[in-house]
PDB file of C-alpha atoms and ligand atoms in Angstrom:
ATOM      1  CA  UNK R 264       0.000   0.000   0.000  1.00 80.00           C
ATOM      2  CA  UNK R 265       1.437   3.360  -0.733  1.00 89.00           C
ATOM      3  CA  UNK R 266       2.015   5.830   1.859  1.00 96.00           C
ATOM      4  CA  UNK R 267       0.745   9.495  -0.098  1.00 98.00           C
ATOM      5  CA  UNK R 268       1.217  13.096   1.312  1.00 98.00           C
ATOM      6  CA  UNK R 269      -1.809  15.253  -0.606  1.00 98.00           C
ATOM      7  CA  UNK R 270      -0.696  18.836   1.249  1.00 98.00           C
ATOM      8  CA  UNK R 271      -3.045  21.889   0.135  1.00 98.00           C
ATOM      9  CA  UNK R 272      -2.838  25.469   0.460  1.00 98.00           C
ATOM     10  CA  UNK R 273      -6.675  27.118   0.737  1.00 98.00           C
ATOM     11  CA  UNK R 274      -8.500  30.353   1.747  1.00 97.00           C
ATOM     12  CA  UNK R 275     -11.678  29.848   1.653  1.00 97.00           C
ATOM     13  CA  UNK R 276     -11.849  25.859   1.553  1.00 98.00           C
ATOM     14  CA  UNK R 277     -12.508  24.820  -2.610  1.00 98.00           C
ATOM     15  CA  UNK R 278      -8.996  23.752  -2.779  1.00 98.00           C
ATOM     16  CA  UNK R 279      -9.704  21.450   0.497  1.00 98.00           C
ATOM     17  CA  UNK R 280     -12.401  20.578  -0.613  1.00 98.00           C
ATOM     18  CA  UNK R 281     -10.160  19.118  -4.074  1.00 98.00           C
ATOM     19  CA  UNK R 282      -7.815  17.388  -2.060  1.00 98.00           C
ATOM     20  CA  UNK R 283     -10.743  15.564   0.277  1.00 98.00           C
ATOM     21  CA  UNK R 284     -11.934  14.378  -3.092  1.00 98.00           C
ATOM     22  CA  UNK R 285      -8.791  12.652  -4.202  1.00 98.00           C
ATOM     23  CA  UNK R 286      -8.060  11.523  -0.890  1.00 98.00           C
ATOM     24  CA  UNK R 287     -11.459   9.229  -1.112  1.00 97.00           C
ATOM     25  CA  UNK R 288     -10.975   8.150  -4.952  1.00 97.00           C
ATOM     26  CA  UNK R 289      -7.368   6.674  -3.337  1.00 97.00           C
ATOM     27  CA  UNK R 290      -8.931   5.392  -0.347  1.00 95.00           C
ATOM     28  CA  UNK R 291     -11.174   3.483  -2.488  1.00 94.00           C
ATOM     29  CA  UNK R 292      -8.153   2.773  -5.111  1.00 93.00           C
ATOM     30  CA  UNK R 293      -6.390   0.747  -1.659  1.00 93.00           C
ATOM     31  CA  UNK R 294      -3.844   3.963  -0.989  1.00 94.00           C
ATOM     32  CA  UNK R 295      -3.182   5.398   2.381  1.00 95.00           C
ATOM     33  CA  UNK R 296      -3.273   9.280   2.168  1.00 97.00           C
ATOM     34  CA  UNK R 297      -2.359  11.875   4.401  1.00 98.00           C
ATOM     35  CA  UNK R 298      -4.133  15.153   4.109  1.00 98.00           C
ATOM     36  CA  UNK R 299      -1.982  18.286   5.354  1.00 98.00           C
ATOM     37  CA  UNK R 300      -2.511  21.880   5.096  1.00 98.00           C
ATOM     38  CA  UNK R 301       0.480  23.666   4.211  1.00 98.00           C
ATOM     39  CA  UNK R 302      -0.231  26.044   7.159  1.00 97.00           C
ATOM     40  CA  UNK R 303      -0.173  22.913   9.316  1.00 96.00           C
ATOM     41  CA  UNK R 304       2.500  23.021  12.457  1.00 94.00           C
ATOM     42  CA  UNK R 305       4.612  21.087  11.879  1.00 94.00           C
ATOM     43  CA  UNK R 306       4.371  20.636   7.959  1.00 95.00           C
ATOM     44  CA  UNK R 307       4.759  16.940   7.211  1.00 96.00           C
ATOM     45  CA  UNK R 308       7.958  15.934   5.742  1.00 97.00           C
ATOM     46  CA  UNK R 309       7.250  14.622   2.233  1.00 98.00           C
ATOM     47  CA  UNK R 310      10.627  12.218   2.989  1.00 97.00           C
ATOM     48  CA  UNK R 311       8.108   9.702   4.968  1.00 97.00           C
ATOM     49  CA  UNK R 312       5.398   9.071   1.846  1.00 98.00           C
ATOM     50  CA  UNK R 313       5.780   7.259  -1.446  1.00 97.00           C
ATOM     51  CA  UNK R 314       4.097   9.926  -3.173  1.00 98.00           C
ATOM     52  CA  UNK R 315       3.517  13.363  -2.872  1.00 98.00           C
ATOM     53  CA  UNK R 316       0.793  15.887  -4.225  1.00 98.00           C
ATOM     54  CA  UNK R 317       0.756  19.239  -3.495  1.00 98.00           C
ATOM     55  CA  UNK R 318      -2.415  21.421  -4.388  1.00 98.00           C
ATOM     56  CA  UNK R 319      -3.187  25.655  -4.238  1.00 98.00           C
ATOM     57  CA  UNK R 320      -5.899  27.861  -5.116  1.00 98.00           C
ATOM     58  CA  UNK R 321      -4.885  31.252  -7.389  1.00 98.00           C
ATOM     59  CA  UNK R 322      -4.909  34.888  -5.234  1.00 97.00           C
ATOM     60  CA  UNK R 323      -4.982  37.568  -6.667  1.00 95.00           C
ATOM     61  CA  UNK R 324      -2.944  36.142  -9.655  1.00 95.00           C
ATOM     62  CA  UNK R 325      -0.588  34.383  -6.933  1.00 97.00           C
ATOM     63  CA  UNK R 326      -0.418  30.389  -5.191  1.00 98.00           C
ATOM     64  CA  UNK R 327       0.445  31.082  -1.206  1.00 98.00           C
ATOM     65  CA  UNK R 328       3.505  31.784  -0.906  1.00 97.00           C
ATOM     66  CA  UNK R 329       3.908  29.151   1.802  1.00 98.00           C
ATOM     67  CA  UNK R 330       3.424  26.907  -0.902  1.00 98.00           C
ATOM     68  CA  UNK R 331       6.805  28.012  -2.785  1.00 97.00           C
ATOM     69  CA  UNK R 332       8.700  27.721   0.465  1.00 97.00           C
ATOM     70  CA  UNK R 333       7.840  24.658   1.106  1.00 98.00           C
ATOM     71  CA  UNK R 334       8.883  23.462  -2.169  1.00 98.00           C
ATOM     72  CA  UNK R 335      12.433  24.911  -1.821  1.00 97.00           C
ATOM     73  CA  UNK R 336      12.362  23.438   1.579  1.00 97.00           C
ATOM     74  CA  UNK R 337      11.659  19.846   0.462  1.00 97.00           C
ATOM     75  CA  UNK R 338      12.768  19.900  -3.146  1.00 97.00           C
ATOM     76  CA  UNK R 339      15.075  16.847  -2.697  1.00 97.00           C
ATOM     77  CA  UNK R 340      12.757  15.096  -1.079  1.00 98.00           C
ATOM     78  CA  UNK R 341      10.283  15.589  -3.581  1.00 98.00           C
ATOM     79  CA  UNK R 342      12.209  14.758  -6.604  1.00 97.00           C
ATOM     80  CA  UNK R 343      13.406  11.523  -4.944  1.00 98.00           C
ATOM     81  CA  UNK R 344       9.534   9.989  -5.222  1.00 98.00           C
ATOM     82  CA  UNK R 345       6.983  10.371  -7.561  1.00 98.00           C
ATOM     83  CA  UNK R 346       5.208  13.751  -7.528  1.00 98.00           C
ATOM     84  CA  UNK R 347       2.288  16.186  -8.653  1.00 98.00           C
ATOM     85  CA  UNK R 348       0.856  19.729  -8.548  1.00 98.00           C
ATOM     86  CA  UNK R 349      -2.328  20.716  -9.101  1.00 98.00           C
ATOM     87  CA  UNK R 350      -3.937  24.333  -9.287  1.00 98.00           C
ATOM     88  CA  UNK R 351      -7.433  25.628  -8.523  1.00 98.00           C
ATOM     89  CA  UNK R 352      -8.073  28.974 -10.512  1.00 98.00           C
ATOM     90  CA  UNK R 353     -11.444  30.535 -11.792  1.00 97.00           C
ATOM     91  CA  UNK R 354      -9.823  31.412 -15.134  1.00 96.00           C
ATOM     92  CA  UNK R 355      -9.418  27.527 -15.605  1.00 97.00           C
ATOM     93  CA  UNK R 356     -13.479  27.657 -16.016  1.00 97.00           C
ATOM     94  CA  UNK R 357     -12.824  28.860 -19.638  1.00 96.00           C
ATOM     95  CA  UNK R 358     -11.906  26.537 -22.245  1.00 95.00           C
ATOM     96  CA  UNK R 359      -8.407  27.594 -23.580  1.00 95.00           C
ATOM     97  CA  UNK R 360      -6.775  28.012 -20.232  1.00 97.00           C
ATOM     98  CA  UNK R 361      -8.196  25.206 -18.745  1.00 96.00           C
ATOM     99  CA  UNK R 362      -5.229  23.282 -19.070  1.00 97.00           C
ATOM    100  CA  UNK R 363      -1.807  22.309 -17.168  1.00 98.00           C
ATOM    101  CA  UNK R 364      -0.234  23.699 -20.635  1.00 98.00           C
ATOM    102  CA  UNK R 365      -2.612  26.778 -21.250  1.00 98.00           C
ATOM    103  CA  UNK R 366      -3.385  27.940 -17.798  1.00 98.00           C
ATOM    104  CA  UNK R 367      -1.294  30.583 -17.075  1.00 97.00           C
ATOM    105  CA  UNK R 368      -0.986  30.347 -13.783  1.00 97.00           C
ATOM    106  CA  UNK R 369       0.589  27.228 -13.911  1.00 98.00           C
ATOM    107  CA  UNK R 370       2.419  28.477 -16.446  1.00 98.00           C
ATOM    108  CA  UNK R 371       4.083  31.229 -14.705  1.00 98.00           C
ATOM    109  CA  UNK R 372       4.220  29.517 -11.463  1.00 98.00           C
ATOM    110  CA  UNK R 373       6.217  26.712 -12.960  1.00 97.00           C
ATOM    111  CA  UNK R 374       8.795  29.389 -14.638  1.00 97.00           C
ATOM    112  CA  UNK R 375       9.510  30.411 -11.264  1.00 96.00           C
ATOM    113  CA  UNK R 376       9.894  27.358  -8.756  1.00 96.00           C
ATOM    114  CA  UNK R 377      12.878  24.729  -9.694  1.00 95.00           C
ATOM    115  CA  UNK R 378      11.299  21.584  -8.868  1.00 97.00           C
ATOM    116  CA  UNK R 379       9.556  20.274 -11.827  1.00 97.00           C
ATOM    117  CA  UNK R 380       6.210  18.471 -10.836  1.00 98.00           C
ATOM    118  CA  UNK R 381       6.158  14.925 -12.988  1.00 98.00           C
ATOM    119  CA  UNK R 382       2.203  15.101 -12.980  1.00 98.00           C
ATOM    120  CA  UNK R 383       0.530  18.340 -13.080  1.00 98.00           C
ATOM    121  CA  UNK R 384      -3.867  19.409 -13.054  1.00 98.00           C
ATOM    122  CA  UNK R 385      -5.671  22.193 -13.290  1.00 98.00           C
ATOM    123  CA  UNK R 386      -9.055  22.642 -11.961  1.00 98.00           C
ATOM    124  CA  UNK R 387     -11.787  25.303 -12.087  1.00 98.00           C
ATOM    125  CA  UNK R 388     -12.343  27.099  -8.782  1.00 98.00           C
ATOM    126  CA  UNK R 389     -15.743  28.153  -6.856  1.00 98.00           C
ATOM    127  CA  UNK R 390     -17.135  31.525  -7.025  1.00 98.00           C
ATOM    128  CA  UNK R 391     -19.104  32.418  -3.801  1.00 98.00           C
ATOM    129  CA  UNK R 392     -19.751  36.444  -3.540  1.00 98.00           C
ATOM    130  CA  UNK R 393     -21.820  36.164  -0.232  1.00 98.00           C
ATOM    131  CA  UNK R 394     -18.689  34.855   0.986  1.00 97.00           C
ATOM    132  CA  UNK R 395     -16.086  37.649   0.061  1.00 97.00           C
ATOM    133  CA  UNK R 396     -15.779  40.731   1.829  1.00 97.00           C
ATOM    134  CA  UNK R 397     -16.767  43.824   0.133  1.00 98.00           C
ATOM    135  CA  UNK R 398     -13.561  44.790  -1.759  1.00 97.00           C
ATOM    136  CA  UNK R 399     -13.018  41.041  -2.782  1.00 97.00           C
ATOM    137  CA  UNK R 400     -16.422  41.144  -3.873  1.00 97.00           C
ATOM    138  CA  UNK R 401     -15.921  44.086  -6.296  1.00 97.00           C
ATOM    139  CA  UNK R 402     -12.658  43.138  -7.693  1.00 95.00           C
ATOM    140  CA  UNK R 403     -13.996  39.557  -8.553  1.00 96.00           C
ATOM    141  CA  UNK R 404     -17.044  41.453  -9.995  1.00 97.00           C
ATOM    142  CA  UNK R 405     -14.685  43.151 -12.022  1.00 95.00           C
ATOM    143  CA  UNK R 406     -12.561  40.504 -13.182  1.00 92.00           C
ATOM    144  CA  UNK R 407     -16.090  38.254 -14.065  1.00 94.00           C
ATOM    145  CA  UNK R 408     -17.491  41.297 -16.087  1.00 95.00           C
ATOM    146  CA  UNK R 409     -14.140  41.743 -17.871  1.00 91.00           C
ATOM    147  CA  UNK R 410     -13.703  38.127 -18.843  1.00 88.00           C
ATOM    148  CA  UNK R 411     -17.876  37.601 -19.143  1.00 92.00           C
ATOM    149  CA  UNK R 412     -18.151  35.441 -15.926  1.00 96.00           C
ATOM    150  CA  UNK R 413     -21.329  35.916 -13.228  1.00 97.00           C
ATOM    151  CA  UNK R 414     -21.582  39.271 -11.927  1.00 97.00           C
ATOM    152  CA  UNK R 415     -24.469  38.775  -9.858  1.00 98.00           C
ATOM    153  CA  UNK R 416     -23.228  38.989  -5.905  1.00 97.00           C
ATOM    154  CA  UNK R 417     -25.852  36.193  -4.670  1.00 97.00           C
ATOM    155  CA  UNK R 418     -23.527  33.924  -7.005  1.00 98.00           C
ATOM    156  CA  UNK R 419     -22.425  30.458  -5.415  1.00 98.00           C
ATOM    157  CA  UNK R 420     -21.143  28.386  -8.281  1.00 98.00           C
ATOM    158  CA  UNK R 421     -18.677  25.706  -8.312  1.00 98.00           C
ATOM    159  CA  UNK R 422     -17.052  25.692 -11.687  1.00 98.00           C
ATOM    160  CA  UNK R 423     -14.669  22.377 -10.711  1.00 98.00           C
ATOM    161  CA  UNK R 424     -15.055  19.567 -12.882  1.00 98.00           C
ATOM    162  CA  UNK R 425     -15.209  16.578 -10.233  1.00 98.00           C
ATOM    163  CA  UNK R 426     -14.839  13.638 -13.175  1.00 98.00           C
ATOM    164  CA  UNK R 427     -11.583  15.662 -14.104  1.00 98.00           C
ATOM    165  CA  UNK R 428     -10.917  15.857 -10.514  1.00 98.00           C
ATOM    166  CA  UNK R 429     -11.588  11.886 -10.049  1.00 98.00           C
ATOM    167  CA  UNK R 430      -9.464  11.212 -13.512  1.00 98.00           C
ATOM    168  CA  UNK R 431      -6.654  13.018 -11.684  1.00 98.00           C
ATOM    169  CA  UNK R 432      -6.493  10.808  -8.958  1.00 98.00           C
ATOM    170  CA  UNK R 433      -6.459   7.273 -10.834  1.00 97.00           C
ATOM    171  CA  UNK R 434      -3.482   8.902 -12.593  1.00 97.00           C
ATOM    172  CA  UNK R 435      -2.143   9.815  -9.040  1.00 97.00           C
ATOM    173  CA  UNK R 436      -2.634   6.100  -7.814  1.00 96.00           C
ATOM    174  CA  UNK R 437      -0.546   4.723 -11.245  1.00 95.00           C
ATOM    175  CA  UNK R 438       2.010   6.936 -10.195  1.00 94.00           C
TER     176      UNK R 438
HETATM  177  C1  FMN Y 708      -9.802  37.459  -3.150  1.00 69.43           C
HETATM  178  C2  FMN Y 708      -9.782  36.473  -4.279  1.00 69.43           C
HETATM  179  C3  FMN Y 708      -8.879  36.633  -5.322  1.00 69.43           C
HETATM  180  C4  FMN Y 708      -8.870  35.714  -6.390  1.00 69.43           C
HETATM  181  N1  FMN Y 708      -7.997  35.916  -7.423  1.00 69.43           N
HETATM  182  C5  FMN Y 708      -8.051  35.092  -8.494  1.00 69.43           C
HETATM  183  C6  FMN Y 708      -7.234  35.341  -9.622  1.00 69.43           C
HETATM  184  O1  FMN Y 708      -6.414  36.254  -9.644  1.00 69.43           O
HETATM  185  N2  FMN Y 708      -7.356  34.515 -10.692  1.00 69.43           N
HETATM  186  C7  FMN Y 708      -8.244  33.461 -10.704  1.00 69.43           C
HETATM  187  O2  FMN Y 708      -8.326  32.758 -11.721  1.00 69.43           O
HETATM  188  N3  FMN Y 708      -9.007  33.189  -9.634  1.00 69.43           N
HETATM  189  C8  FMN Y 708      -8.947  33.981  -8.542  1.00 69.43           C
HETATM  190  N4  FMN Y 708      -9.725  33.735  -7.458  1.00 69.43           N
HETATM  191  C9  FMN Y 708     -10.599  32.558  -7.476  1.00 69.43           C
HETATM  192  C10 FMN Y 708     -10.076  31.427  -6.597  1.00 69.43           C
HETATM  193  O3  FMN Y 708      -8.875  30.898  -7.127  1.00 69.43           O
HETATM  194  C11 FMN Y 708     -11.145  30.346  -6.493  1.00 69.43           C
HETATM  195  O4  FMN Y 708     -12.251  30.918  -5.845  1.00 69.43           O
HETATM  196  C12 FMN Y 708     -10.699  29.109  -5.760  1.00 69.43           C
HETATM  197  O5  FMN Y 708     -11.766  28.164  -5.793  1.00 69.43           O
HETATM  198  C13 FMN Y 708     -10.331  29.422  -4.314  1.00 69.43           C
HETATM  199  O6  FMN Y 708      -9.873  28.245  -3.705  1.00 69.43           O
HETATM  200  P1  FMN Y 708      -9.649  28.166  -2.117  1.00 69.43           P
HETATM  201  O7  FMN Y 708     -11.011  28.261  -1.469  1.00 69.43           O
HETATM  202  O8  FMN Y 708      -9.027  26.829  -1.898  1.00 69.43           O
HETATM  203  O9  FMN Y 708      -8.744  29.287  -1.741  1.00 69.43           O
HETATM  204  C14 FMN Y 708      -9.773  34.612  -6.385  1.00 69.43           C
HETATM  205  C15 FMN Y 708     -10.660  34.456  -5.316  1.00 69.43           C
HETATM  206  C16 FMN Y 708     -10.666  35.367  -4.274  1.00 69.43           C
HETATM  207  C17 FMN Y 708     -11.653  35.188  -3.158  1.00 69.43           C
END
């Protein structure tokens, strides 16, 4: 039975939400998976799984920065077993950037860490306006108007594909 790390960074949960999902697909698929928040003290040491996944929702254009220091922290150790990123972004919900190789997020992110992830996922985020605060609210507005997303602030819509989501993880248990 393999022994797999699934450590998220989250703000308001979606990303969580992700990992809980691919932490019951490799249940079922006979894997034993830790779930770890990034934020978690201590932060487990990817050096005592098989496998490691590491998963983190888009900010303002930016993963947590935790996330980044924790990959130059364990870099080694995550090179030395197989290995995966995903990211959870609401410009993922439109075809064309919906993609490890066409998100742009990913993109970027990946031009600035060193490790290079051999399994990588994109997923479409949740949009919940009652949820943000008023600023967040606006900007989001903004940003949904701009790129012809919902507008409407009573708005709770989960744009994650869960079968993409489930594909993800039987490619994380042939790992
Ligand atoms: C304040 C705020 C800023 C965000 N900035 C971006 C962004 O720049 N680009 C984007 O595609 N999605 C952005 N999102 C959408 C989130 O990535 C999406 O809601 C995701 O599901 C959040 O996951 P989490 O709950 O795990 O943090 C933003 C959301 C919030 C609340």
């Amino acid at each position: 039975m393999s022994k797999i790390l699934i450590l998220y960074a989250t703000t308001d949960g979606h990303t969580a939400k992700i990992a809980e999902r691919l932490r019951r697909a490799l249940d079922t698929a006979g894997q034993a998976v830790t779930l770890a928040s990034v934020a978690d003290h201590p932060q487990p040491d990817p050096a005592a799984f098989d496998k490691v996944v590491i998963g983190a929702s888009i900010r303002y254009g930016r993963h947590s920065p935790l996330v980044s220091e924790f990959i130059d922290r364990y870099q080694q150790a995550l090179d030395a077993r197989p290995n995966a990123f995903f990211s959870v972004n609401l410009v993922a919900r439109k075809p064309g950037k919906d993609h490890p190789e066409t998100n742009p997020y990913l993109q970027k992110f990946l031009r600035r860490i060193a490790w290079r992830p051999r399994r990588l996922a994109v997923f479409a985020g949740k949009l919940d306006y009652p949820r943000y605060g008023f600023w967040d609210r606006k900007i989001i507005q903004l940003i949904m108007l701009i790129t012809k997303g919902p507008t409407d602030p009573q708005t709770v819509v989960e744009f994650t594909d869960w079968g993409q989501v489930d594909a993800f993880a039987r490619t994380l248990a042939e790992m």
